[in-house]
Amino acid sequence: MDAEHMGDDLAEVLFTEEQIQARLAELAEQIWTDYQGKDVLLVGVLKGAVMVMADLMRHLPGSVEMDWMAISSYGSGTKSSGVVRILKDLDTDISGRHVLIVEDIIDSGLTLSWTRANLESRGPASVEICTLLRKPDVVKVPIDVRYVGFDIPNEFVVGYGLDYAERFRNLRSIGTLAPKVYS
Ligand code: XMP
Ligand code: MG
């Protein structure tokens, strides 16, 4: 679905489909250079990262493997608590592997710092993080994020995999919602 199909549910488009693709192409080039000669395993976190994973990996000029985790982060409403439970674990044994976590957005960083520590405990060769979006609050948690698409203001965003109550994941662009959607 495109921004025009959102009617008055959309307040503002932050990134168009073209802007997202152009930035992912740049990140893919950087990733490919950094991992030269290494066999990288992309690990996506369901469900928000599906679009980023699909497009980022297709921008890579060679073959990579992908796997998925589903985690639930306990918390109220739109804020995560850092208390995490694995709903679906990886199919892959990552010991000795170069793992690149692919995420849609980092807000507090609590979910991702837990995920990274969990993966690091399995004996991989390396674990790095690639996120399309990063919010300013993440500075509160010391987490090293190697690849960032865009830094955004502290606003709730939807589209391109990101949802509000499971809606709007299929919007091609990324934008903010009109206040009436929340009420
Ligand atoms: P933390 O705070 O642990 O949480 O970094 C990251 C997760 O919180 C969700 N999240 C959002 N989802 N629009 C969304 O659709 C947003 O603006 C937003 N901010 C945080 C998301 O699930 C992410 O994985
Ligand atoms: Mg999510």
mmCIF file of N, CA and C in Angstrom, residues 94-158:
data_model
loop_
_atom_site.group_PDB
_atom_site.id
_atom_site.type_symbol
_atom_site.label_atom_id
_atom_site.label_comp_id
_atom_site.label_asym_id
_atom_site.label_seq_id
_atom_site.Cartn_x
_atom_site.Cartn_y
_atom_site.Cartn_z
ATOM 1 N N ILE A 94 24.912 -21.171 15.347
ATOM 2 C CA ILE A 94 25.729 -20.009 14.958
ATOM 3 C C ILE A 94 27.148 -20.052 15.513
ATOM 4 N N SER A 95 27.554 -21.155 16.133
ATOM 5 C CA SER A 95 28.911 -21.182 16.689
ATOM 6 C C SER A 95 29.920 -21.062 15.553
ATOM 7 N N GLY A 96 30.873 -20.139 15.724
ATOM 8 C CA GLY A 96 31.887 -19.876 14.704
ATOM 9 C C GLY A 96 31.406 -19.043 13.526
ATOM 10 N N ARG A 97 30.139 -18.637 13.541
ATOM 11 C CA ARG A 97 29.596 -17.885 12.402
ATOM 12 C C ARG A 97 29.686 -16.373 12.621
ATOM 13 N N HIS A 98 29.745 -15.630 11.510
ATOM 14 C CA HIS A 98 29.645 -14.175 11.556
ATOM 15 C C HIS A 98 28.173 -13.791 11.421
ATOM 16 N N VAL A 99 27.608 -13.295 12.513
ATOM 17 C CA VAL A 99 26.175 -13.009 12.562
ATOM 18 C C VAL A 99 25.946 -11.508 12.423
ATOM 19 N N LEU A 100 25.042 -11.152 11.546
ATOM 20 C CA LEU A 100 24.610 -9.758 11.436
ATOM 21 C C LEU A 100 23.112 -9.700 11.724
ATOM 22 N N ILE A 101 22.763 -9.078 12.854
ATOM 23 C CA ILE A 101 21.356 -8.927 13.221
ATOM 24 C C ILE A 101 20.746 -7.815 12.377
ATOM 25 N N VAL A 102 19.616 -8.095 11.746
ATOM 26 C CA VAL A 102 18.939 -7.118 10.897
ATOM 27 C C VAL A 102 17.659 -6.681 11.593
ATOM 28 N N GLU A 103 17.561 -5.377 11.870
ATOM 29 C CA GLU A 103 16.410 -4.866 12.612
ATOM 30 C C GLU A 103 15.730 -3.720 11.870
ATOM 31 N N ASP A 104 14.469 -3.511 12.190
ATOM 32 C CA ASP A 104 13.732 -2.389 11.639
ATOM 33 C C ASP A 104 14.038 -1.096 12.393
ATOM 34 N N ILE A 105 14.016 -1.191 13.741
ATOM 35 C CA ILE A 105 14.128 0.046 14.524
ATOM 36 C C ILE A 105 14.718 -0.247 15.903
ATOM 37 N N ILE A 106 15.543 0.655 16.370
ATOM 38 C CA ILE A 106 16.019 0.601 17.755
ATOM 39 C C ILE A 106 15.460 1.808 18.477
ATOM 40 N N ASP A 107 14.768 1.531 19.559
ATOM 41 C CA ASP A 107 14.176 2.616 20.343
ATOM 42 C C ASP A 107 14.982 2.755 21.627
ATOM 43 N N SER A 108 14.620 2.021 22.674
ATOM 44 C CA SER A 108 15.420 2.060 23.907
ATOM 45 C C SER A 108 16.694 1.235 23.751
ATOM 46 N N GLY A 109 16.671 0.261 22.832
ATOM 47 C CA GLY A 109 17.813 -0.633 22.664
ATOM 48 C C GLY A 109 17.771 -1.837 23.583
ATOM 49 N N LEU A 110 16.770 -1.888 24.448
ATOM 50 C CA LEU A 110 16.690 -2.975 25.438
ATOM 51 C C LEU A 110 16.501 -4.334 24.767
ATOM 52 N N THR A 111 15.597 -4.397 23.798
ATOM 53 C CA THR A 111 15.323 -5.663 23.116
ATOM 54 C C THR A 111 16.579 -6.165 22.413
ATOM 55 N N LEU A 112 17.233 -5.258 21.732
ATOM 56 C CA LEU A 112 18.383 -5.647 20.925
ATOM 57 C C LEU A 112 19.604 -5.986 21.777
ATOM 58 N N SER A 113 19.798 -5.297 22.894
ATOM 59 C CA SER A 113 20.962 -5.627 23.721
ATOM 60 C C SER A 113 20.761 -7.008 24.342
ATOM 61 N N TRP A 114 19.522 -7.344 24.655
ATOM 62 C CA TRP A 114 19.234 -8.700 25.153
ATOM 63 C C TRP A 114 19.495 -9.724 24.041
ATOM 64 N N THR A 115 19.003 -9.441 22.850
ATOM 65 C CA THR A 115 19.146 -10.370 21.727
ATOM 66 C C THR A 115 20.614 -10.602 21.395
ATOM 67 N N ARG A 116 21.376 -9.511 21.367
ATOM 68 C CA ARG A 116 22.795 -9.627 21.053
ATOM 69 C C ARG A 116 23.520 -10.481 22.101
ATOM 70 N N ALA A 117 23.249 -10.223 23.387
ATOM 71 C CA ALA A 117 23.892 -10.996 24.459
ATOM 72 C C ALA A 117 23.512 -12.470 24.344
ATOM 73 N N ASN A 118 22.260 -12.727 24.021
ATOM 74 C CA ASN A 118 21.798 -14.103 23.854
ATOM 75 C C ASN A 118 22.557 -14.799 22.726
ATOM 76 N N LEU A 119 22.710 -14.118 21.597
ATOM 77 C CA LEU A 119 23.417 -14.721 20.461
ATOM 78 C C LEU A 119 24.909 -14.862 20.765
ATOM 79 N N GLU A 120 25.478 -13.877 21.457
ATOM 80 C CA GLU A 120 26.904 -13.939 21.790
ATOM 81 C C GLU A 120 27.229 -15.129 22.696
ATOM 82 N N SER A 121 26.271 -15.534 23.510
ATOM 83 C CA SER A 121 26.500 -16.667 24.418
ATOM 84 C C SER A 121 26.587 -18.000 23.672
ATOM 85 N N ARG A 122 26.281 -17.990 22.371
ATOM 86 C CA ARG A 122 26.300 -19.242 21.593
ATOM 87 C C ARG A 122 27.622 -19.459 20.837
ATOM 88 N N GLY A 123 28.610 -18.632 21.118
ATOM 89 C CA GLY A 123 29.935 -18.824 20.538
ATOM 90 C C GLY A 123 30.116 -18.474 19.074
ATOM 91 N N PRO A 124 29.469 -17.402 18.588
ATOM 92 C CA PRO A 124 29.681 -17.006 17.191
ATOM 93 C C PRO A 124 31.043 -16.340 17.017
ATOM 94 N N ALA A 125 31.513 -16.245 15.786
ATOM 95 C CA ALA A 125 32.778 -15.548 15.504
ATOM 96 C C ALA A 125 32.601 -14.049 15.739
ATOM 97 N N SER A 126 31.423 -13.510 15.394
ATOM 98 C CA SER A 126 31.130 -12.092 15.626
ATOM 99 C C SER A 126 29.631 -11.866 15.591
ATOM 100 N N VAL A 127 29.192 -10.805 16.265
ATOM 101 C CA VAL A 127 27.793 -10.374 16.184
ATOM 102 C C VAL A 127 27.770 -8.863 15.985
ATOM 103 N N GLU A 128 27.195 -8.420 14.886
ATOM 104 C CA GLU A 128 27.025 -6.994 14.640
ATOM 105 C C GLU A 128 25.543 -6.723 14.387
ATOM 106 N N ILE A 129 25.220 -5.423 14.374
ATOM 107 C CA ILE A 129 23.816 -5.031 14.233
ATOM 108 C C ILE A 129 23.642 -4.061 13.071
ATOM 109 N N CYS A 130 22.609 -4.298 12.289
ATOM 110 C CA CYS A 130 22.199 -3.369 11.240
ATOM 111 C C CYS A 130 20.739 -3.009 11.480
ATOM 112 N N THR A 131 20.465 -1.722 11.642
ATOM 113 C CA THR A 131 19.077 -1.300 11.816
ATOM 114 C C THR A 131 18.743 -0.202 10.817
ATOM 115 N N LEU A 132 17.538 -0.254 10.282
ATOM 116 C CA LEU A 132 17.148 0.792 9.331
ATOM 117 C C LEU A 132 16.948 2.120 10.058
ATOM 118 N N LEU A 133 16.287 2.070 11.226
ATOM 119 C CA LEU A 133 15.971 3.305 11.952
ATOM 120 C C LEU A 133 16.507 3.260 13.376
ATOM 121 N N ARG A 134 16.864 4.427 13.875
ATOM 122 C CA ARG A 134 17.333 4.520 15.263
ATOM 123 C C ARG A 134 16.737 5.767 15.902
ATOM 124 N N LYS A 135 16.157 5.580 17.078
ATOM 125 C CA LYS A 135 15.580 6.704 17.831
ATOM 126 C C LYS A 135 16.577 7.218 18.865
ATOM 127 N N PRO A 136 16.430 8.471 19.304
ATOM 128 C CA PRO A 136 17.433 9.097 20.181
ATOM 129 C C PRO A 136 17.570 8.459 21.564
ATOM 130 N N ASP A 137 16.518 7.783 22.064
ATOM 131 C CA ASP A 137 16.560 7.209 23.414
ATOM 132 C C ASP A 137 17.623 6.140 23.597
ATOM 133 N N VAL A 138 18.098 5.571 22.492
ATOM 134 C CA VAL A 138 19.011 4.435 22.564
ATOM 135 C C VAL A 138 20.321 4.790 23.271
ATOM 136 N N VAL A 139 20.639 6.083 23.361
ATOM 137 C CA VAL A 139 21.871 6.488 24.044
ATOM 138 C C VAL A 139 21.898 6.049 25.506
ATOM 139 N N LYS A 140 20.713 5.739 26.064
ATOM 140 C CA LYS A 140 20.636 5.326 27.473
ATOM 141 C C LYS A 140 21.205 3.934 27.710
ATOM 142 N N VAL A 141 21.255 3.111 26.648
ATOM 143 C CA VAL A 141 21.795 1.758 26.769
ATOM 144 C C VAL A 141 23.074 1.687 25.935
ATOM 145 N N PRO A 142 24.184 1.232 26.532
ATOM 146 C CA PRO A 142 25.413 1.162 25.739
ATOM 147 C C PRO A 142 25.345 -0.005 24.761
ATOM 148 N N ILE A 143 25.012 0.294 23.534
ATOM 149 C CA ILE A 143 24.917 -0.754 22.518
ATOM 150 C C ILE A 143 25.563 -0.253 21.230
ATOM 151 N N ASP A 144 26.498 -1.053 20.737
ATOM 152 C CA ASP A 144 27.256 -0.666 19.559
ATOM 153 C C ASP A 144 26.517 -1.148 18.312
ATOM 154 N N VAL A 145 26.024 -0.195 17.539
ATOM 155 C CA VAL A 145 25.283 -0.541 16.326
ATOM 156 C C VAL A 145 26.136 -0.159 15.120
ATOM 157 N N ARG A 146 26.602 -1.161 14.380
ATOM 158 C CA ARG A 146 27.561 -0.919 13.305
ATOM 159 C C ARG A 146 26.925 -0.201 12.110
ATOM 160 N N TYR A 147 25.691 -0.606 11.756
ATOM 161 C CA TYR A 147 25.055 -0.052 10.543
ATOM 162 C C TYR A 147 23.697 0.565 10.875
ATOM 163 N N VAL A 148 23.554 1.855 10.585
ATOM 164 C CA VAL A 148 22.297 2.562 10.850
ATOM 165 C C VAL A 148 21.824 3.230 9.564
ATOM 166 N N GLY A 149 20.569 2.980 9.198
ATOM 167 C CA GLY A 149 20.009 3.609 8.009
ATOM 168 C C GLY A 149 19.751 5.085 8.231
ATOM 169 N N PHE A 150 18.850 5.382 9.165
ATOM 170 C CA PHE A 150 18.472 6.768 9.455
ATOM 171 C C PHE A 150 18.270 6.977 10.949
ATOM 172 N N ASP A 151 18.759 8.090 11.453
ATOM 173 C CA ASP A 151 18.400 8.522 12.805
ATOM 174 C C ASP A 151 17.123 9.344 12.701
ATOM 175 N N ILE A 152 16.155 9.027 13.549
ATOM 176 C CA ILE A 152 14.856 9.709 13.480
ATOM 177 C C ILE A 152 14.518 10.338 14.827
ATOM 178 N N PRO A 153 13.601 11.302 14.822
ATOM 179 C CA PRO A 153 13.158 11.889 16.090
ATOM 180 C C PRO A 153 12.374 10.877 16.920
ATOM 181 N N ASN A 154 12.123 11.207 18.153
ATOM 182 C CA ASN A 154 11.421 10.303 19.054
ATOM 183 C C ASN A 154 9.911 10.304 18.802
ATOM 184 N N GLU A 155 9.534 9.808 17.637
ATOM 185 C CA GLU A 155 8.119 9.739 17.277
ATOM 186 C C GLU A 155 7.798 8.315 16.884
ATOM 187 N N PHE A 156 6.547 7.908 17.072
ATOM 188 C CA PHE A 156 6.162 6.559 16.681
ATOM 189 C C PHE A 156 5.943 6.517 15.169
ATOM 190 N N VAL A 157 6.607 5.563 14.514
ATOM 191 C CA VAL A 157 6.518 5.482 13.054
ATOM 192 C C VAL A 157 5.942 4.134 12.619
ATOM 193 N N VAL A 158 5.330 4.131 11.459
ATOM 194 C CA VAL A 158 4.772 2.903 10.892
ATOM 195 C C VAL A 158 5.176 2.771 9.424
#
